[in-house]
Structure formats: C-alpha cells, structure tokens
PDB file of C-alpha atoms in Angstrom:
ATOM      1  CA  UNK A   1      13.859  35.961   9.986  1.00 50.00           C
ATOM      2  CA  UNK A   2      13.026  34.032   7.073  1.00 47.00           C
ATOM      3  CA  UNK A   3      16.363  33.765   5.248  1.00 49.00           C
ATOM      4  CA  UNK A   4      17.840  31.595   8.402  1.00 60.00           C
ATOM      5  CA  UNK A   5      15.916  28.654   7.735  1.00 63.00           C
ATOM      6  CA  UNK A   6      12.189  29.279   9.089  1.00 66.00           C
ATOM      7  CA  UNK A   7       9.362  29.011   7.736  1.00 60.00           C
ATOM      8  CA  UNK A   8       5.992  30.359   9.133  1.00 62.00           C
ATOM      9  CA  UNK A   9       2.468  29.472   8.248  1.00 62.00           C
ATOM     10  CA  UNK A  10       3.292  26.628   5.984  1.00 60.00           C
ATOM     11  CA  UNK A  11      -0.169  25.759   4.040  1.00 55.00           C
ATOM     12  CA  UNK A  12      -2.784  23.390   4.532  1.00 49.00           C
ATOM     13  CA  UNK A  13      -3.321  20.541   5.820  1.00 50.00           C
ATOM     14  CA  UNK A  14       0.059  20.966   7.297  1.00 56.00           C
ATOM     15  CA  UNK A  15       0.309  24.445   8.451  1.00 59.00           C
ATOM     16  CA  UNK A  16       1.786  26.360  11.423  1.00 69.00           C
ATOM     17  CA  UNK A  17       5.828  27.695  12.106  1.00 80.00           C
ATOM     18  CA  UNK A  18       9.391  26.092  12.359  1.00 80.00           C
ATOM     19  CA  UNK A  19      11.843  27.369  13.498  1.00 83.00           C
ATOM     20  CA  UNK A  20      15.948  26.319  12.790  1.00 82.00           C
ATOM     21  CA  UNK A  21      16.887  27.474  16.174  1.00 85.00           C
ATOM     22  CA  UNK A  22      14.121  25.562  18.138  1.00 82.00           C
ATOM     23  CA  UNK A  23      13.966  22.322  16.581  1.00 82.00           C
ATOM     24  CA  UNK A  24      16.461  19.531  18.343  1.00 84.00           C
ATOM     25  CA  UNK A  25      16.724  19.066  22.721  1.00 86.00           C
ATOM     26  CA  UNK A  26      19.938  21.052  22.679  1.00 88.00           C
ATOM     27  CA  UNK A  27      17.566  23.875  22.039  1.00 89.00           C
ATOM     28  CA  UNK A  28      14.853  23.073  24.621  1.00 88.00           C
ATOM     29  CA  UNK A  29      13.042  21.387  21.613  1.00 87.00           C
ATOM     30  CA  UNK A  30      11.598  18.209  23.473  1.00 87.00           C
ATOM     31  CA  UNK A  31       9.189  15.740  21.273  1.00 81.00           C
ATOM     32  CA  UNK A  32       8.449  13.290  23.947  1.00 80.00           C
ATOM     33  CA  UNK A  33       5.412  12.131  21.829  1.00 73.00           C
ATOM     34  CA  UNK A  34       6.454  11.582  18.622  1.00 68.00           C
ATOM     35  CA  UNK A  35       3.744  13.311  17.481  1.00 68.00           C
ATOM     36  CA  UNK A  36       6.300  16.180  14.960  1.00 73.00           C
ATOM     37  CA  UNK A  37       5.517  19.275  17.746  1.00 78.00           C
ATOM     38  CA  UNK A  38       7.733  20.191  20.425  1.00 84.00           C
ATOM     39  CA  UNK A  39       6.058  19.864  23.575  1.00 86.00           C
ATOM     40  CA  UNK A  40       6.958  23.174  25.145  1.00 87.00           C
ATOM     41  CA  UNK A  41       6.685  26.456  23.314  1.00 88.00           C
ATOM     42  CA  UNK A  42       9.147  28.650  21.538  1.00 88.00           C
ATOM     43  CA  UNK A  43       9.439  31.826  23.415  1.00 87.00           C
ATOM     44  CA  UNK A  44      10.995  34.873  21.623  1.00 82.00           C
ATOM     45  CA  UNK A  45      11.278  38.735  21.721  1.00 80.00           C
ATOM     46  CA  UNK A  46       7.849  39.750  20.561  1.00 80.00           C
ATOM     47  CA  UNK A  47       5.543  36.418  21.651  1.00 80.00           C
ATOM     48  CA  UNK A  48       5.529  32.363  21.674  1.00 83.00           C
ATOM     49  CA  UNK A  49       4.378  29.635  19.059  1.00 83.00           C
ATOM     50  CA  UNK A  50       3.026  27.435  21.747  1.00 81.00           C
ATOM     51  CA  UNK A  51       2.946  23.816  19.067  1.00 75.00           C
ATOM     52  CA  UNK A  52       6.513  24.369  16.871  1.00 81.00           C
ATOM     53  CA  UNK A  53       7.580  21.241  14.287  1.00 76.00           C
ATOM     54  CA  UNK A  54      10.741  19.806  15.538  1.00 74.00           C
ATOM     55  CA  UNK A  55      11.379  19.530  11.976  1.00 68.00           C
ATOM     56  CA  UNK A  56      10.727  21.065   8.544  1.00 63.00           C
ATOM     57  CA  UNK A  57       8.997  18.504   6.593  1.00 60.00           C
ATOM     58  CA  UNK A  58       6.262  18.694  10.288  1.00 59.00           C
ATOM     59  CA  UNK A  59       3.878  15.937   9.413  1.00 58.00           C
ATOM     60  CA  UNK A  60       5.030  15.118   6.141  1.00 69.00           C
ATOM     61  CA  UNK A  61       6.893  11.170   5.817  1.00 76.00           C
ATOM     62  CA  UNK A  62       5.389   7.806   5.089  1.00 85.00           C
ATOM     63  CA  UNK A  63       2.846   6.429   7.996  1.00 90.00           C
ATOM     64  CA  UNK A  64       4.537   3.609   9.202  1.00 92.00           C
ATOM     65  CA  UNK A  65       1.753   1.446   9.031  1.00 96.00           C
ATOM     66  CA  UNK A  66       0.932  -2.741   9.478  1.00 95.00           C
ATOM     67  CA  UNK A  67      -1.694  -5.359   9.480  1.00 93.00           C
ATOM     68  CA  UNK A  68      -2.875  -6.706  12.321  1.00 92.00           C
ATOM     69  CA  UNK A  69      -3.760 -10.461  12.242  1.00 87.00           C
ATOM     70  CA  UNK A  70      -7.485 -10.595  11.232  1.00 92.00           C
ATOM     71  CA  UNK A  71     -10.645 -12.297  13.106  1.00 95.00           C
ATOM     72  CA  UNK A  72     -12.762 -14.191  11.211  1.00 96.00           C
ATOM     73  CA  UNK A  73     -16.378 -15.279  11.636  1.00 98.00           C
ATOM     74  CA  UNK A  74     -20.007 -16.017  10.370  1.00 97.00           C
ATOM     75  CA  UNK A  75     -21.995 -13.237  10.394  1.00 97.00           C
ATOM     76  CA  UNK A  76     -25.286 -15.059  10.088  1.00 98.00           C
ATOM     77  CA  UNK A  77     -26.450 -18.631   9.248  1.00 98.00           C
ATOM     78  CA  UNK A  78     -27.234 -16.730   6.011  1.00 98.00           C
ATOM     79  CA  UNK A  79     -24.009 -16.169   5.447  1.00 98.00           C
ATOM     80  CA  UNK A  80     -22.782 -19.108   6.800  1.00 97.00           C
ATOM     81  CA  UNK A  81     -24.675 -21.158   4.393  1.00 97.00           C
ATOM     82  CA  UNK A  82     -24.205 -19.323   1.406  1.00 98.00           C
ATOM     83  CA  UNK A  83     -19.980 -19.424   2.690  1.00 98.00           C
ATOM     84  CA  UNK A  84     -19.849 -15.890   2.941  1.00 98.00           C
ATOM     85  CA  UNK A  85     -16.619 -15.051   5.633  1.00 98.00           C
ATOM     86  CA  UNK A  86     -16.648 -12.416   7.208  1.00 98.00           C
ATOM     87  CA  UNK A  87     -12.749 -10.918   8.615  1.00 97.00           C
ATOM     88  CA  UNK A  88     -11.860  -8.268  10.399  1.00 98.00           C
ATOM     89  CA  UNK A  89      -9.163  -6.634   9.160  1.00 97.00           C
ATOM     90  CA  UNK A  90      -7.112  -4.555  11.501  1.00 97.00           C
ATOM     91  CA  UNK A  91      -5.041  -1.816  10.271  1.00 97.00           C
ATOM     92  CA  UNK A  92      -2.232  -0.187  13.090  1.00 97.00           C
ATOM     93  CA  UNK A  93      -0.707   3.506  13.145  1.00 95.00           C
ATOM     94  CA  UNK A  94       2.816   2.172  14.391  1.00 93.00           C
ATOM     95  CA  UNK A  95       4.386   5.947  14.345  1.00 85.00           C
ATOM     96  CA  UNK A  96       3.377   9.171  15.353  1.00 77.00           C
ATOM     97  CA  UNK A  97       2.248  10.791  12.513  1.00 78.00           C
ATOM     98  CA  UNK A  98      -1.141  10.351  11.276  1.00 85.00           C
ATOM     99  CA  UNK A  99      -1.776   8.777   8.146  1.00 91.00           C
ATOM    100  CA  UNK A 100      -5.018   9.427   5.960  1.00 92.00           C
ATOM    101  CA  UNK A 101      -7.235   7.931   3.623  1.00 96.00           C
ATOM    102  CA  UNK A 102      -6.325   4.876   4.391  1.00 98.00           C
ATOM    103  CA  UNK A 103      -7.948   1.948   2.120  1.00 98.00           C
ATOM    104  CA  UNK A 104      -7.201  -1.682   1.633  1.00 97.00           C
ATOM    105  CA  UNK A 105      -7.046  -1.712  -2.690  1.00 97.00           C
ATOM    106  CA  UNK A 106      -6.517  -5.187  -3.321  1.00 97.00           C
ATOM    107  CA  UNK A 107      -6.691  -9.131  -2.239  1.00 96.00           C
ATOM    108  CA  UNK A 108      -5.252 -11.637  -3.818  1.00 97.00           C
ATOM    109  CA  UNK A 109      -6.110 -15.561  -2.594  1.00 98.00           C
ATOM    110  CA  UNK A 110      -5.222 -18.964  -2.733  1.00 98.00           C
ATOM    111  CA  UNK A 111      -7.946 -21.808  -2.882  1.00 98.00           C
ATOM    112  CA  UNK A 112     -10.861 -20.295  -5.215  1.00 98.00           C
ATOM    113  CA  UNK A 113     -11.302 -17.511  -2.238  1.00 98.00           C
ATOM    114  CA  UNK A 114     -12.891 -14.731  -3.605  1.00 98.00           C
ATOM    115  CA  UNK A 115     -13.334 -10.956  -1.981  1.00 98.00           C
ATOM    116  CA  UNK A 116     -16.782  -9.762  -2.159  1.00 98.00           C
ATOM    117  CA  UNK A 117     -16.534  -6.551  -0.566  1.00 98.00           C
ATOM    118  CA  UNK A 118     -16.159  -3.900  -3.493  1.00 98.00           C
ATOM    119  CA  UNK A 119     -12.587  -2.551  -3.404  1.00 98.00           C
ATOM    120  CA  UNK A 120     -11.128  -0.357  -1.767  1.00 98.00           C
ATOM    121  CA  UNK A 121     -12.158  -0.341   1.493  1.00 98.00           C
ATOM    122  CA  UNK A 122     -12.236   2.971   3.574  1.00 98.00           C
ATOM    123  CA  UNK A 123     -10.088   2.375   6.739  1.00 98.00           C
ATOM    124  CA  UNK A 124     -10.815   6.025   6.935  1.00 96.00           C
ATOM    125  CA  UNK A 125      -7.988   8.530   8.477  1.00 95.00           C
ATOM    126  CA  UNK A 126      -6.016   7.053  11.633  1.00 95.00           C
ATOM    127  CA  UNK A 127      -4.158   8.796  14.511  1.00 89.00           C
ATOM    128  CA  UNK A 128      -0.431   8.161  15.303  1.00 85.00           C
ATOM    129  CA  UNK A 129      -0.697   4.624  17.630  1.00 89.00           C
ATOM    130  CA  UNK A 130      -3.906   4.394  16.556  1.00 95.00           C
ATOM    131  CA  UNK A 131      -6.051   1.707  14.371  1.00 97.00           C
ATOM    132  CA  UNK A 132      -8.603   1.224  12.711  1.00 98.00           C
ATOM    133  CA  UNK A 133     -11.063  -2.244  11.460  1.00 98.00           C
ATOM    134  CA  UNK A 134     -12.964  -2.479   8.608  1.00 97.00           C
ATOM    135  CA  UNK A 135     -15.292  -5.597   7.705  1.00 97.00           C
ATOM    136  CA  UNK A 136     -14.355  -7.479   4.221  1.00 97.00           C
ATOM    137  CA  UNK A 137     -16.637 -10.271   3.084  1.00 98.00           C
ATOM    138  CA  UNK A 138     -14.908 -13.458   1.077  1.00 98.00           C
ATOM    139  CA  UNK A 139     -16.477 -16.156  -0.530  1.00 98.00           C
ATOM    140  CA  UNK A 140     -15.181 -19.477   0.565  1.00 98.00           C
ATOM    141  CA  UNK A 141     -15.904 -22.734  -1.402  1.00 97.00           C
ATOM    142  CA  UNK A 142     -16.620 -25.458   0.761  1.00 95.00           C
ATOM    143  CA  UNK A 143     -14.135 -28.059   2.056  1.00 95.00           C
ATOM    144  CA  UNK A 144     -11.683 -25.258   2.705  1.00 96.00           C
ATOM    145  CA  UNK A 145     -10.247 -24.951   6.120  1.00 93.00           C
ATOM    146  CA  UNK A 146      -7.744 -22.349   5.390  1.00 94.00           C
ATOM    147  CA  UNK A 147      -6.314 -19.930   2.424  1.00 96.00           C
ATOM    148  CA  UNK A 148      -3.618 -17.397   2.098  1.00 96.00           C
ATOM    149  CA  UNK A 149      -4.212 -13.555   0.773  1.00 96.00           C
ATOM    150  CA  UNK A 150      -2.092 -11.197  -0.196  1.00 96.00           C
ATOM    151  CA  UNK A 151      -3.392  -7.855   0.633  1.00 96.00           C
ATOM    152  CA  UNK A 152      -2.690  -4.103  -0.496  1.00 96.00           C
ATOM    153  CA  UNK A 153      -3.282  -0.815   1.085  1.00 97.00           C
ATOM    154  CA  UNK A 154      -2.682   2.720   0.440  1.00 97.00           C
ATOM    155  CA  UNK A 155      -2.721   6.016   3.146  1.00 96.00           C
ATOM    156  CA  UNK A 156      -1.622   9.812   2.377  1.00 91.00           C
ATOM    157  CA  UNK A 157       0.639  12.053   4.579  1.00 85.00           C
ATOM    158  CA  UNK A 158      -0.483  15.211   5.008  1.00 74.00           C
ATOM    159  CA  UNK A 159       0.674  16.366   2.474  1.00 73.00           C
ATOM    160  CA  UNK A 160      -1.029  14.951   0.261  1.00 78.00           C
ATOM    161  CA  UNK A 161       1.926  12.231  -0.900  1.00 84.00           C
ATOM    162  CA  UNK A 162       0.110   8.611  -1.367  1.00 92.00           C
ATOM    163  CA  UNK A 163       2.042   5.127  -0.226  1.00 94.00           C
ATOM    164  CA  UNK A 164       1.065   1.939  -1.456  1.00 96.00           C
ATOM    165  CA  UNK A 165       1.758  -0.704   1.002  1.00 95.00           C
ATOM    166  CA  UNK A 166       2.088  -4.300  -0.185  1.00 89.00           C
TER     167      UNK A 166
END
C-alpha cells in the first residue's frame, strides 16, 4: 500500500523497498550492522523483500568520515634529494554507510611546504568501516623538521548529495 508510508523500488544508486511497518526492532526490524538494511526479511501475504531499509532516506546521510594520522617517507634517494615527501594519507569510513567519490581537494601548509600531487586526489569510493590511502607528494625546503597542513576532502552519499569536509 503506497499511501501508508512505503515506498518500493526507489531509483538508482539507492534503490530497493521500505516499508513503515518493518522498519524499527519492535517490528522484527533488526540492523545489527549498521549497514541501513534490516538483517532479516520482511515477510508478507504474497512474498518477502529479503534486504528492507530500516529507514526511508536507506543510504542517503553524510559519511561520517576522518583522517587518519599520515606516514611519511622517502620514496627514493631521488626524491630524497630533490626533498620530495612522500605521505600517506589515510582516509576512514567511521559509519556504516558507504561514502563515494571520495577526494582530498585541498592542502594548505606552514613552512614554504608545497603539495605537488595535482589536486584532488581520488580516494576512490569506500565501504562503511572501511579506508582507503592515497600517496600525496610535498615539496619540503630544507632545514625543515616539521610543518602543519590543513587539509580538505569531499565524498557523495548515494544519492548523489556532496560533503565537503574541512
């Protein structure tokens, strides 16, 4: 029944049913992994939806993303002598809903650092608890032992809403 608050075959990249009456524990409605889908299926008169959304919006809220602390190295002697550092920058999927797209889009330093990695960098799409590394090259003068950066990133829900994260 549509008019009592379900909706069924919601579009791309979302998709797939809710249903009002199967979508908190009361109801048998158990999301155990966070992931938007109850984890048992919705059995009524004519058949079962086997992955409901616990809730309407499904997969559709900010990623609750942060940046891991990042590891930092010479990749060469090349680089080393030409002060090219290279960091690992760690990106982490602290919820259960994926986030996509995911790109560091600016760095700001301290200390004449410079990024030479062309922004933005493609983190790509990650998985709820998941992460994801990407390699950024800086340019460090020498005599400098240590510099601060202010960093940007962005990720999409899916549906299609993009977050800026400072």
């Amino acid at each position: 029944n549509i008019g009592a608050g379900n909706f069924y075959n919601k579009s791309a990249p979302v998709g797939g049913n809710y249903f009002s009456n199967y979508d908190t524990e009361a109801e048998g409605c158990f999301d155990l992994n966070g992931d938007g889908f109850c984890d048992s299926p919705y059995v009524f008169w004519n058949g079962q939806d086997n992955l409901p959304w616990t809730r309407d919006n499904g997969w559709c809220s900010k990623p609750n993303l942060s940046l891991k602390a990042p590891q930092s190295f010479w990749a060469s002697y090349s680089d080393y002598t030409a002060q090219e550092l290279s960091v690992n920058w760690t990106i982490r999927n602290n919820g259960g809903l994926p986030a996509y797209d995911v790109k560091l889009t600016s760095s700001t330093n301290t200390s004449g650092v410079t990024l030479i990695t062309p922004l933005p960098v493609a983190f790509g799409d990650i998985a709820g608890a998941g992460q994801s590394t990407a390699t950024v090259k800086y340019q460090v003068p020498a005599g400098i032992a240590s510099w601060l950066t202010a960093n940007n990133a962005s990720a999409v829900d899916a549906c299609g809403t993009i977050y800026v994260y400072p």
